[in-house]
Coordinates of C-alpha atoms in Angstrom, one line a residue:
Chain Q
M316 CA -165.6 -59.9 -33.2
S317 CA -162.9 -57.0 -34.1
D318 CA -161.7 -57.1 -37.0
G319 CA -157.8 -56.9 -36.8
P320 CA -155.3 -59.7 -36.7
T321 CA -156.6 -62.7 -34.4
R322 CA -154.7 -63.6 -31.3
W323 CA -155.1 -66.9 -31.9
H324 CA -152.1 -69.1 -32.6
T325 CA -151.3 -72.9 -32.3
T326 CA -149.9 -73.7 -29.1
T327 CA -146.3 -75.8 -28.7
S328 CA -148.4 -78.2 -27.2
L329 CA -150.0 -79.0 -30.8
G330 CA -146.6 -78.5 -32.8
R331 CA -144.9 -81.1 -30.1
A332 CA -148.1 -83.4 -31.1
L333 CA -147.5 -83.4 -34.7
S334 CA -144.0 -83.4 -35.1
V335 CA -143.6 -85.7 -33.1
A336 CA -146.4 -88.2 -34.3
G337 CA -145.2 -87.4 -37.6
V338 CA -141.4 -88.4 -37.2
G339 CA -142.7 -91.3 -35.9
I340 CA -144.7 -92.3 -38.4
V341 CA -141.9 -91.2 -40.9
V342 CA -139.5 -93.8 -39.2
A343 CA -142.4 -96.8 -39.0
L344 CA -142.7 -96.2 -42.3
V345 CA -138.8 -95.6 -43.6
A346 CA -137.5 -98.7 -40.7
G347 CA -140.6 -101.1 -41.1
R348 CA -141.1 -100.5 -37.4
P349 CA -145.0 -101.0 -36.7
G350 CA -144.6 -100.7 -32.9
V351 CA -143.5 -97.3 -33.6
V352 CA -146.6 -96.2 -34.7
V353 CA -148.2 -97.5 -31.7
V354 CA -145.8 -95.4 -29.4
V355 CA -147.3 -92.1 -31.4
A356 CA -150.8 -93.1 -31.9
P357 CA -152.0 -91.5 -29.0
L358 CA -150.3 -88.4 -29.8
L359 CA -151.9 -88.1 -32.8
V360 CA -155.2 -88.8 -31.0
V361 CA -154.2 -85.2 -29.2
A362 CA -153.2 -83.5 -32.0
A363 CA -156.4 -84.5 -33.9
M364 CA -159.0 -83.6 -31.3
A365 CA -156.8 -80.2 -30.5
L366 CA -157.0 -79.4 -34.5
L367 CA -160.7 -79.8 -34.1
H368 CA -161.6 -77.5 -31.5
K369 CA -159.7 -74.6 -33.8
P370 CA -161.3 -72.0 -32.5
T371 CA -163.7 -69.1 -35.1
V372 CA -164.5 -66.1 -32.7
E373 CA -162.3 -64.1 -31.3
P374 CA -162.8 -63.3 -27.0
E375 CA -163.3 -60.1 -25.9
V376 CA -161.7 -59.7 -22.5
F377 CA -161.9 -56.6 -20.2
A378 CA -160.4 -56.2 -17.2
M379 CA -162.5 -53.9 -14.2
I380 CA -160.7 -52.6 -11.2
G381 CA -164.0 -52.4 -8.3
H382 CA -162.8 -48.9 -6.9
R383 CA -160.5 -46.0 -8.1
Q384 CA -159.5 -44.2 -4.5
L385 CA -158.9 -46.9 -1.7
H386 CA -157.3 -46.0 2.1
E387 CA -154.1 -48.2 2.5
G388 CA -154.8 -51.9 4.0
Q389 CA -158.1 -51.6 2.0
G390 CA -159.0 -54.0 -0.6
T391 CA -160.5 -54.7 -4.1
R392 CA -160.9 -56.7 -7.2
V393 CA -160.1 -56.9 -10.6
R394 CA -162.6 -58.4 -11.8
L395 CA -162.4 -59.6 -16.2
E396 CA -165.2 -59.1 -18.5
T397 CA -165.8 -61.5 -20.9
R398 CA -167.7 -62.5 -24.5
D399 CA -167.8 -65.1 -27.1
M400 CA -165.8 -67.3 -24.6
D401 CA -167.6 -70.7 -26.5
D402 CA -164.0 -71.9 -27.7
V403 CA -162.1 -71.6 -24.7
E404 CA -161.7 -74.3 -21.9
Y405 CA -159.1 -73.0 -20.1
L406 CA -158.4 -68.7 -18.5
T407 CA -155.1 -67.8 -17.3
R408 CA -154.7 -64.6 -15.9
V409 CA -151.2 -63.6 -14.5
M410 CA -151.1 -60.5 -12.1
S411 CA -147.5 -58.8 -12.2
P412 CA -146.3 -57.8 -8.2
Q413 CA -146.5 -54.1 -7.9
P414 CA -144.8 -52.8 -5.0
F415 CA -146.9 -52.2 -1.6
V416 CA -149.6 -54.5 -3.2
A417 CA -150.2 -57.5 -1.8
L418 CA -152.3 -60.0 -4.3
N419 CA -154.6 -62.8 -3.6
P420 CA -153.7 -65.2 -4.7
A421 CA -150.4 -64.0 -3.5
Q422 CA -148.6 -65.0 -6.7
G423 CA -150.8 -63.0 -8.9
T424 CA -151.5 -65.9 -10.8
V425 CA -155.2 -67.5 -11.1
G426 CA -156.6 -70.2 -13.7
Q427 CA -159.9 -71.7 -14.2
L428 CA -162.0 -74.1 -16.2
V429 CA -164.7 -71.7 -18.1
A430 CA -168.0 -72.9 -18.9
P431 CA -170.2 -70.8 -20.8
G432 CA -172.4 -68.4 -18.3
D433 CA -169.5 -69.4 -15.4
E434 CA -167.6 -66.3 -13.2
I435 CA -163.8 -65.5 -14.0
L436 CA -162.9 -65.5 -10.5
P437 CA -161.0 -62.2 -9.6
I438 CA -157.7 -61.1 -8.4
A439 CA -158.2 -58.7 -5.1
V440 CA -156.0 -56.6 -4.4
S441 CA -154.3 -54.5 -1.4
P442 CA -152.2 -51.4 -1.6
R443 CA -149.5 -51.4 1.3
R444 CA -149.0 -47.9 1.4
W445 CA -150.6 -44.7 0.7
G446 CA -149.4 -43.0 -2.7
T447 CA -150.5 -43.6 -5.9
R448 CA -150.2 -46.7 -6.7
M449 CA -150.3 -49.3 -9.9
L450 CA -153.0 -52.1 -9.8
G451 CA -154.4 -54.4 -12.1
A452 CA -151.2 -55.4 -14.9
E453 CA -152.1 -58.4 -15.7
K454 CA -151.8 -60.7 -18.6
V455 CA -154.4 -63.1 -19.8
A456 CA -154.5 -66.0 -21.8
L457 CA -157.6 -68.2 -23.2
T458 CA -156.8 -71.4 -24.5
T459 CA -159.4 -74.1 -26.0
P460 CA -159.8 -77.4 -25.4
W461 CA -157.5 -80.0 -25.8
A462 CA -154.7 -77.5 -25.8
G463 CA -154.3 -76.7 -29.7
Y464 CA -154.9 -73.1 -29.8
R465 CA -154.4 -70.2 -27.5
W466 CA -155.3 -66.4 -27.6
G467 CA -152.9 -64.0 -25.9
P468 CA -151.5 -63.8 -23.6
V469 CA -152.9 -60.5 -23.7
P470 CA -151.5 -57.5 -21.4
F471 CA -154.0 -55.2 -19.5
L472 CA -152.2 -52.1 -18.6
A473 CA -152.0 -51.2 -15.0
R474 CA -154.1 -48.4 -13.4
E475 CA -153.2 -45.4 -11.1
V476 CA -155.0 -45.5 -7.7
G477 CA -155.2 -42.6 -5.3
V478 CA -154.0 -44.5 -2.1
L479 CA -155.3 -42.5 1.1
P480 CA -153.2 -42.8 4.5
A481 CA -155.2 -44.9 7.0
V482 CA -157.6 -43.1 9.2
S483 CA -158.4 -44.5 12.6
H484 CA -161.9 -43.2 13.5
L485 CA -160.7 -42.8 17.2
R486 CA -162.6 -39.7 18.3
S487 CA -160.1 -38.1 20.2
G488 CA -160.1 -36.5 24.3
G489 CA -158.3 -34.1 24.0
E490 CA -159.3 -30.4 24.2
A491 CA -157.8 -27.5 22.4
P492 CA -155.4 -25.2 25.3
Q493 CA -157.4 -21.9 23.1
P494 CA -160.6 -22.3 21.5
I495 CA -161.4 -18.9 20.2
G496 CA -163.8 -20.2 17.4
L497 CA -167.7 -19.9 17.6
I498 CA -169.2 -23.0 17.9
G499 CA -167.7 -26.7 18.7
G500 CA -166.4 -29.6 21.0
H501 CA -163.9 -28.0 23.0
R502 CA -164.4 -26.1 26.6
S503 CA -163.5 -22.5 26.5
R504 CA -161.8 -20.0 29.1
R505 CA -164.9 -17.7 29.0
D506 CA -168.3 -18.7 30.3
G507 CA -170.7 -18.9 27.6
N508 CA -173.8 -21.3 26.6
G509 CA -172.4 -24.8 27.2
T510 CA -173.2 -27.4 29.6
E511 CA -170.2 -28.0 31.7
F512 CA -170.4 -26.2 35.1
S513 CA -168.2 -22.7 36.2
S514 CA -169.3 -21.5 38.8
I515 CA -172.0 -19.6 40.8
R516 CA -172.5 -16.1 40.5
R517 CA -175.1 -13.0 41.3
F518 CA -178.1 -12.8 38.7
H519 CA -177.5 -10.4 35.8
A520 CA -179.9 -8.8 33.1
G521 CA -180.2 -10.8 30.8
D522 CA -179.5 -14.2 32.6
R523 CA -181.4 -17.6 31.8
L524 CA -184.2 -17.7 34.2
R525 CA -183.7 -22.0 34.1
R526 CA -180.2 -21.4 35.4
I527 CA -180.9 -19.7 39.1
N528 CA -180.0 -21.7 41.6
W529 CA -182.6 -21.4 44.4
R530 CA -180.7 -23.6 47.0
V531 CA -177.9 -20.8 47.0
S532 CA -180.1 -17.3 46.1
L533 CA -182.5 -19.1 49.7
R534 CA -179.6 -19.6 51.4
Q535 CA -178.0 -16.0 50.1
G536 CA -180.9 -14.0 50.1
D537 CA -179.9 -12.7 46.3
L538 CA -180.2 -14.5 43.0
H539 CA -177.8 -16.4 41.9
V540 CA -177.4 -18.3 38.9
E541 CA -174.9 -21.2 37.5
S542 CA -172.9 -19.7 34.7
T543 CA -171.2 -22.5 32.5
R544 CA -168.6 -22.2 30.1
A545 CA -168.8 -21.7 26.9
E546 CA -167.8 -24.4 23.7
E547 CA -165.6 -23.4 20.8
D548 CA -164.0 -24.9 18.0
T549 CA -160.3 -24.3 17.4
A550 CA -158.2 -24.4 14.6
V551 CA -155.6 -26.4 14.3
L552 CA -152.8 -25.7 11.5
L553 CA -150.3 -29.2 10.9
I554 CA -147.4 -28.3 9.4
V555 CA -145.8 -31.7 7.8
D556 CA -141.8 -32.5 7.2
A557 CA -141.6 -34.5 4.5
L558 CA -138.2 -33.0 3.9
A559 CA -136.3 -36.6 3.8
D560 CA -137.8 -40.1 4.8
Y561 CA -135.6 -42.3 6.9
G562 CA -135.9 -45.6 7.9
R563 CA -137.6 -49.1 5.4
S564 CA -141.2 -48.5 4.9
E565 CA -142.6 -52.0 4.3
G566 CA -146.5 -51.2 4.2
I567 CA -149.0 -51.1 6.9
G568 CA -149.1 -53.1 9.6
S569 CA -145.0 -53.6 9.1
S570 CA -142.3 -51.5 9.3
E571 CA -142.5 -47.4 9.1
S572 CA -140.5 -45.0 7.5
S573 CA -140.5 -42.1 9.0
L574 CA -142.7 -40.3 6.4
D575 CA -144.7 -43.3 6.9
V576 CA -145.5 -42.5 10.6
T577 CA -145.3 -38.9 9.6
V578 CA -148.4 -38.9 6.8
R579 CA -150.5 -41.6 9.1
A580 CA -149.5 -39.3 12.1
S581 CA -151.2 -36.0 10.4
A582 CA -154.1 -38.1 8.3
A583 CA -155.1 -39.5 12.2
I584 CA -154.8 -35.6 13.6
A585 CA -156.9 -34.4 10.7
E586 CA -159.4 -37.2 11.1
Q587 CA -160.2 -36.5 14.5
Y588 CA -160.6 -32.8 14.7
V589 CA -162.5 -32.3 11.5
A590 CA -165.0 -35.3 13.4
G591 CA -164.8 -33.1 16.3
G592 CA -166.1 -30.1 14.0
D593 CA -162.9 -28.2 13.9
R594 CA -161.2 -26.8 11.5
V595 CA -157.8 -28.1 9.9
S596 CA -155.0 -26.2 7.6
L597 CA -152.2 -28.6 6.5
R598 CA -148.8 -27.2 5.3
V599 CA -146.5 -29.9 4.0
L600 CA -142.8 -29.0 4.2
S601 CA -141.9 -31.0 0.6
P602 CA -141.0 -29.6 -3.4
G603 CA -144.9 -30.1 -3.8
G604 CA -145.6 -27.8 -1.3
E605 CA -149.1 -28.9 -0.6
Y606 CA -151.1 -26.6 1.0
A607 CA -154.4 -26.4 2.0
G608 CA -156.5 -23.3 4.5
Y609 CA -158.2 -24.3 6.8
G610 CA -161.8 -26.2 6.5
T611 CA -164.0 -28.2 8.3
G612 CA -166.1 -31.2 7.0
T613 CA -165.6 -35.1 5.4
R614 CA -165.1 -33.1 1.7
H615 CA -162.2 -31.2 3.1
L616 CA -161.3 -34.0 4.8
R617 CA -160.4 -36.3 2.3
R618 CA -158.8 -33.0 0.3
I619 CA -156.9 -33.5 3.3
L620 CA -155.9 -37.5 2.8
I621 CA -155.4 -36.7 -0.7
L622 CA -153.0 -34.2 -0.6
L623 CA -150.9 -36.2 2.1
S624 CA -151.2 -39.6 -0.5
H625 CA -149.3 -36.8 -3.5
I626 CA -146.3 -36.1 -0.7
R627 CA -143.0 -37.2 -2.1
P628 CA -139.8 -36.5 -0.1
G629 CA -137.7 -33.7 -0.9
V630 CA -136.7 -30.0 0.2
P631 CA -138.8 -27.6 -1.3
R632 CA -137.7 -25.1 -4.0
D633 CA -138.0 -21.1 -4.1
V634 CA -139.2 -21.1 -0.7
E635 CA -136.9 -21.0 2.6
I636 CA -138.6 -23.3 5.4
D637 CA -138.1 -20.2 8.4
Q638 CA -139.2 -17.9 6.2
I639 CA -142.5 -19.5 5.7
D640 CA -145.7 -17.5 6.7
F641 CA -147.9 -20.6 8.1
R642 CA -151.6 -18.3 8.7
A643 CA -151.6 -19.0 12.1
T644 CA -153.8 -16.8 13.8
A645 CA -154.5 -16.7 18.0
G646 CA -155.6 -19.6 19.7
T647 CA -154.5 -22.2 16.8
V648 CA -153.1 -24.9 17.7
V649 CA -150.0 -25.9 15.7
V650 CA -148.3 -29.5 15.1
V651 CA -145.5 -29.6 13.9
I652 CA -144.6 -33.2 12.8
S653 CA -140.9 -33.3 11.8
P654 CA -137.8 -35.8 13.2
M655 CA -136.3 -32.4 13.7
L656 CA -133.4 -32.9 11.5
S657 CA -133.8 -29.4 9.6
E658 CA -133.1 -26.3 11.5
P659 CA -134.5 -23.7 10.1
L660 CA -137.9 -26.0 10.6
A661 CA -136.6 -25.8 14.3
T662 CA -136.5 -22.2 14.0
A663 CA -140.1 -21.8 12.4
T664 CA -141.4 -23.3 15.2
V665 CA -139.6 -21.6 17.9
R666 CA -141.1 -18.7 16.6
L667 CA -145.1 -19.8 16.3
V668 CA -144.0 -20.8 20.1
R669 CA -142.7 -17.1 20.9
R670 CA -146.0 -15.7 19.2
G671 CA -147.6 -17.9 22.4
L672 CA -149.0 -19.9 20.0
P673 CA -149.7 -23.8 21.6
V674 CA -147.6 -25.7 20.1
I675 CA -146.6 -29.4 19.3
V676 CA -143.7 -30.9 18.1
V677 CA -144.7 -34.9 17.0
D678 CA -141.3 -37.1 16.7
P679 CA -142.3 -39.4 13.5
L680 CA -138.7 -41.0 13.5
P681 CA -138.9 -45.0 14.2
A682 CA -136.6 -45.9 16.2
G683 CA -133.0 -47.7 14.6
S684 CA -133.4 -46.1 11.4
T685 CA -131.2 -45.3 9.3
P686 CA -131.0 -42.6 6.3
T687 CA -130.7 -44.2 2.9
V688 CA -126.8 -43.8 1.8
Y689 CA -124.8 -43.6 -1.5
P690 CA -124.1 -47.1 -2.6
D691 CA -120.8 -46.6 -2.5
A692 CA -120.0 -44.3 0.3
D693 CA -118.1 -45.8 3.5
E694 CA -120.6 -47.4 6.0
L695 CA -118.5 -46.3 9.6
V696 CA -118.0 -42.6 8.1
S697 CA -122.3 -42.5 7.1
D698 CA -122.6 -44.5 10.4
L699 CA -120.7 -41.5 12.7
A700 CA -122.4 -39.1 10.9
W701 CA -125.8 -40.1 11.0
R702 CA -125.0 -40.4 15.2
M703 CA -124.0 -37.4 14.5
R704 CA -127.0 -35.8 13.6
L705 CA -129.0 -37.9 15.6
L706 CA -126.6 -35.7 18.8
D707 CA -127.9 -32.4 17.1
R708 CA -131.2 -33.2 17.0
N709 CA -131.1 -34.5 20.9
H710 CA -130.1 -30.7 21.2
L711 CA -132.3 -29.1 19.1
L712 CA -135.3 -31.3 20.9
A713 CA -134.1 -30.4 24.1
Q714 CA -133.8 -26.8 22.7
L715 CA -137.3 -26.7 21.9
S716 CA -138.7 -28.0 25.0
A717 CA -137.2 -25.3 26.9
F718 CA -139.1 -23.0 25.1
G719 CA -142.2 -24.6 26.4
C720 CA -142.6 -26.4 23.1
P721 CA -143.9 -30.2 24.0
V722 CA -142.4 -33.2 22.0
V723 CA -144.0 -36.5 21.3
P724 CA -143.4 -39.3 19.8
W725 CA -146.2 -40.4 17.8
N726 CA -148.0 -43.2 19.7
G727 CA -151.4 -43.4 18.2
P728 CA -154.5 -41.2 17.4
R729 CA -154.3 -40.6 21.4
T730 CA -150.8 -39.8 21.6
L731 CA -152.1 -36.2 21.6
E732 CA -154.3 -36.0 24.5
E733 CA -152.1 -36.0 27.3
V734 CA -150.3 -32.9 26.0
L735 CA -153.2 -31.1 25.2
R736 CA -154.7 -31.4 28.7
R737 CA -150.9 -30.5 29.5
L738 CA -151.2 -26.9 27.8
S739 CA -155.0 -26.6 28.7
R740 CA -153.7 -27.0 32.0
R741 CA -150.6 -24.6 31.9
N742 CA -153.1 -21.9 30.0
Q743 CA -155.4 -22.3 32.2
L744 CA -152.7 -21.1 35.2
P745 CA -152.0 -16.9 36.1
R746 CA -149.7 -15.4 34.5
V747 CA -146.9 -13.3 35.5
S748 CA -146.9 -10.5 32.9
G749 CA -144.7 -7.1 32.1
Chain N
M1100 CA -142.7 -74.7 1.8
S1101 CA -144.8 -71.8 2.5
S1102 CA -147.6 -72.2 3.3
S1103 CA -149.6 -71.0 -0.2
G1104 CA -147.9 -74.3 -1.0
M1105 CA -144.7 -72.9 -2.9
V1106 CA -141.9 -74.8 -2.7
R1107 CA -138.3 -72.8 -4.6
G1108 CA -140.3 -70.8 -6.8
A1109 CA -143.1 -73.4 -7.4
H1110 CA -146.4 -74.8 -6.2
R1111 CA -146.3 -78.2 -5.2
S1112 CA -148.6 -79.6 -7.5
V1113 CA -146.3 -78.6 -10.6
W1114 CA -143.4 -79.8 -9.2
V1115 CA -145.7 -83.1 -9.3
L1116 CA -146.4 -82.5 -13.0
R1117 CA -142.9 -81.3 -13.3
G1118 CA -142.2 -85.5 -12.0
V1119 CA -144.5 -87.2 -14.3
L1120 CA -142.7 -85.3 -17.4
L1121 CA -140.0 -87.1 -15.5
A1122 CA -140.9 -90.2 -15.3
G1123 CA -142.9 -90.5 -18.9
A1124 CA -140.2 -89.7 -20.8
V1125 CA -137.7 -92.3 -18.4
L1126 CA -140.5 -95.2 -18.6
A1127 CA -141.0 -94.9 -22.8
L1128 CA -137.1 -95.1 -22.6
F1129 CA -136.7 -98.7 -20.6
A1130 CA -140.1 -99.9 -21.3
G1131 CA -138.7 -102.1 -23.3
V1132 CA -135.7 -103.1 -20.6
P1133 CA -137.3 -106.5 -19.5
E1134 CA -137.5 -107.7 -23.0
G1135 CA -133.4 -106.6 -23.8
Y1136 CA -133.5 -103.5 -24.7
D1137 CA -131.7 -101.7 -22.9
P1138 CA -131.4 -98.2 -24.1
P1139 CA -127.4 -96.5 -23.7
V1140 CA -125.9 -94.9 -21.3
A1141 CA -125.4 -91.9 -23.5
L1142 CA -129.0 -92.0 -24.5
V1143 CA -130.4 -91.9 -21.0
V1144 CA -128.4 -88.9 -20.1
F1145 CA -129.1 -87.2 -23.2
V1146 CA -133.3 -87.6 -22.4
V1147 CA -133.0 -87.4 -18.7
V1148 CA -130.8 -83.9 -18.9
S1149 CA -133.1 -82.9 -21.8
A1150 CA -136.8 -84.0 -19.7
T1151 CA -135.3 -82.0 -16.8
L1152 CA -134.6 -79.6 -18.1
S1153 CA -138.2 -79.3 -20.1
A1154 CA -140.2 -79.8 -16.8
F1155 CA -138.6 -76.3 -16.0
R1156 CA -139.7 -74.7 -20.2
P1157 CA -142.5 -77.3 -21.5
E1158 CA -142.4 -74.5 -24.1
H1159 CA -139.4 -75.0 -25.3
L1160 CA -138.1 -77.4 -28.3
S1161 CA -136.1 -79.7 -25.8
L1162 CA -139.4 -81.4 -24.9
A1163 CA -140.1 -82.1 -28.7
I1164 CA -136.5 -83.4 -28.8
T1165 CA -136.7 -85.8 -26.2
M1166 CA -140.3 -87.2 -27.0
V1167 CA -138.2 -87.4 -30.8
A1168 CA -135.2 -89.3 -29.2
V1169 CA -137.1 -92.0 -27.4
V1170 CA -139.1 -92.6 -30.5
V1171 CA -136.0 -93.3 -32.7
W1172 CA -134.6 -95.7 -30.2
W1173 CA -137.3 -97.5 -30.4
A1174 CA -137.3 -97.2 -34.2
Y1175 CA -133.9 -98.8 -33.9
A1176 CA -133.9 -100.6 -31.0
H1177 CA -137.3 -102.4 -31.4
D1178 CA -137.5 -105.1 -34.6
T1179 CA -140.8 -105.8 -36.4
E1180 CA -142.4 -107.0 -33.4
M1181 CA -145.4 -106.0 -31.2
P1182 CA -144.1 -106.0 -27.7
V1183 CA -146.5 -105.0 -24.8
A1184 CA -143.8 -102.9 -24.3
V1185 CA -144.6 -100.2 -27.1
L1186 CA -147.9 -99.7 -24.5
V1187 CA -145.8 -99.2 -22.1
A1188 CA -143.9 -96.7 -23.9
A1189 CA -146.3 -95.0 -25.3
A1190 CA -147.7 -94.4 -22.6
G1191 CA -144.8 -92.5 -20.5
L1192 CA -144.7 -90.3 -24.0
L1193 CA -148.0 -89.4 -23.3
A1194 CA -147.6 -89.0 -19.5
T1195 CA -144.7 -86.6 -20.7
H1196 CA -146.8 -84.5 -23.2
V1197 CA -149.8 -84.3 -21.0
A1198 CA -147.7 -82.8 -18.5
G1199 CA -146.1 -80.4 -20.7
V1200 CA -149.4 -79.7 -21.8
V1201 CA -150.7 -78.7 -18.2
L1202 CA -146.8 -77.2 -17.5
A1203 CA -147.9 -74.9 -20.1
Y1204 CA -151.2 -73.2 -18.9
G1205 CA -149.1 -70.8 -17.1
P1206 CA -145.8 -69.9 -15.1
P1207 CA -144.7 -72.4 -12.1
S1208 CA -146.8 -70.4 -9.4
L1209 CA -149.9 -71.1 -10.6
P1210 CA -151.4 -74.5 -9.2
V1211 CA -152.9 -77.6 -11.2
A1212 CA -156.5 -77.2 -10.5
P1213 CA -157.6 -81.1 -9.2
E1214 CA -160.4 -80.5 -12.1
V1215 CA -158.0 -79.6 -15.2
A1216 CA -155.3 -82.9 -13.2
L1217 CA -158.8 -85.4 -13.9
L1218 CA -159.6 -83.4 -17.2
W1219 CA -156.7 -84.3 -18.6
T1220 CA -156.1 -88.1 -16.6
G1221 CA -159.2 -88.6 -18.4
R1222 CA -158.1 -87.6 -21.7
G1223 CA -154.8 -89.5 -21.5
I1224 CA -156.7 -92.4 -21.1
L1225 CA -159.0 -92.3 -24.1
A1226 CA -155.3 -90.9 -26.2
W1227 CA -153.9 -94.3 -24.8
V1228 CA -156.9 -96.6 -26.0
A1229 CA -155.7 -95.1 -30.0
A1230 CA -152.4 -97.3 -29.1
L1231 CA -154.1 -100.2 -27.7
V1232 CA -156.5 -100.0 -30.6
V1233 CA -153.5 -100.3 -32.9
W1234 CA -151.4 -102.7 -31.4
G1235 CA -154.4 -104.8 -31.3
V1236 CA -155.5 -104.6 -34.8
A1237 CA -151.3 -105.0 -35.5
R1238 CA -150.9 -108.6 -33.3
T1239 CA -153.9 -109.7 -34.9
Y1240 CA -152.6 -109.3 -38.7
T1241 CA -148.9 -110.2 -38.0
G1242 CA -149.6 -113.8 -38.9
H1243 CA -151.3 -113.4 -41.5
G1244 CA -149.2 -113.2 -43.6
T1245 CA -149.5 -109.7 -45.0
P1246 CA -146.5 -107.5 -45.8
A1247 CA -145.8 -105.5 -42.6
V1248 CA -146.0 -102.4 -44.9
F1249 CA -149.4 -102.9 -46.0
W1250 CA -151.1 -102.5 -43.0
L1251 CA -148.9 -100.1 -41.2
T1252 CA -149.3 -98.0 -44.4
G1253 CA -152.5 -98.2 -43.9
L1254 CA -152.8 -97.3 -39.8
A1255 CA -150.0 -94.7 -40.7
A1256 CA -152.4 -93.3 -43.7
A1257 CA -155.9 -93.6 -41.7
L1258 CA -154.3 -91.4 -38.8
V1259 CA -152.7 -88.8 -41.5
G1260 CA -156.2 -88.5 -42.9
A1261 CA -158.0 -88.1 -39.6
V1262 CA -156.0 -85.5 -38.8
V1263 CA -156.0 -83.6 -41.5
A1264 CA -159.9 -84.0 -41.8
G1265 CA -159.5 -82.7 -38.4
A1266 CA -158.0 -79.5 -40.0
A1267 CA -160.0 -79.1 -42.5
V1268 CA -163.9 -79.7 -41.2
P1269 CA -165.6 -76.4 -41.2
M1270 CA -165.9 -75.2 -37.4
R1271 CA -168.6 -74.6 -35.0
G1272 CA -170.3 -71.8 -36.0
Q1273 CA -167.3 -71.1 -38.6
G1274 CA -168.5 -68.2 -41.2
T1275 CA -171.4 -67.4 -38.2
R1276 CA -169.4 -64.7 -36.3
G1277 CA -166.8 -62.7 -37.2

């Protein structure tokens, strides 16, 4: 028990029972009305029983949250650990609602009769949107038998929980157009030690004997071997446009803003490529300038997801977007996730295309989304301005396509597959140089 | 109605309890009507309005004021007789108080668990037995020529004494912890 002041205090119920009964008895005595004593007698009994259960022990209550990091849509439980609950009959928990946090029970209120050894009912919380969420802010009140005394309500502060974007765990069927790494899952343009058939050619010194195709060798009179394509990994650069957020966000499974789609698409693409053994880098265009260099493995993926969850939309300070060196070496697949409402970013994208890099633009702008405008803005004017911006955007996207940069709307984790196949086929075609 | 049992910001069971609170106050006020004790309209309006407000704010002083108004009405309107109606009034007033107690356990979104309702129903019945006992004692002594003030004082002293003793008696484990 703490040495500080007690948190037990009498309830208004006890005060009411005592005061009404007291008034009744005084009135009965003064006016000589025995019937009034009968009317208030039960209240006296209730008050007496409440007083008999006056608490003597200061309970201890601790709130605990199951996880410090979650993916959006996942859930955890906020539990209460209690001590010295001998005087307690009823426990009330009230968790305050937070934006993008679902509660179970839905209203965040729990009440239960407490007996020694009973487990306190937990409240389940589930963050519905990536980012940093405050979970577990609640008030706890304890009541003695006959409701004469109440402990609290004692507030418990919310804890900060990092909410990572959801990942799909889908393995992409798309192959990188120009894999240049050492080992990996992508079919290379050059021959090497792989499993996919490339051609049958004459035997050279150094070829493995098990590669000899005896049927062709007997027919041709010379030794011939089967050659295979090498399998290599690739580098993927994710350029994430967090310059602004368009549309309304209502959490996972509901309507999404452009930044929601951007973050979830980035997470899904990063997860797919990292799971395939590829090197993935992240560059976020935001005031925070989140950046992750090329890396692979689950730890690197987690780092990328954490960076994505820290994104705050806004224009980067102290840096011109079209002057950024994106550090994309030859063969790197560049995925720009942007609604392309920024001309400098479009210029930067064209620069990457002109360097011969396979660049794909993923459009995260949800249909019908509108920007947030000042409350006192003229609705007609803002609507007209937005339509003009959309026209500019369509023009920009058409120009990017003309430069050889495919633009695809985000349509789930398999969005890039078909585009990557097309890019691979295009890279295998003969080119006229000069 | 939503799937979680919420109706206009409060759980369905809370609405039931609010109804009990209001009905209890009205019942206590009108219990004497069969015996010719009609409460004035102004008092009825006051009690109904005040009880309705209290049903939404059970920890507010208005509930105590409502109950005091009913008690004062009984003292004003009824003489030294001990009609059965006082038992009904006691039950109504007790129902109002108990409903207020349970409503005060938490916000309106907190559902009233069946075990809590059962517990307080049992307690209410037990407490009402006290009214029955006092009523029985009073009825027994009414025809014996004893001045009413004597037994009335005795009963009141016994009840107040019980309350004071309850408050003064050392509680379970007092002094051994903390």
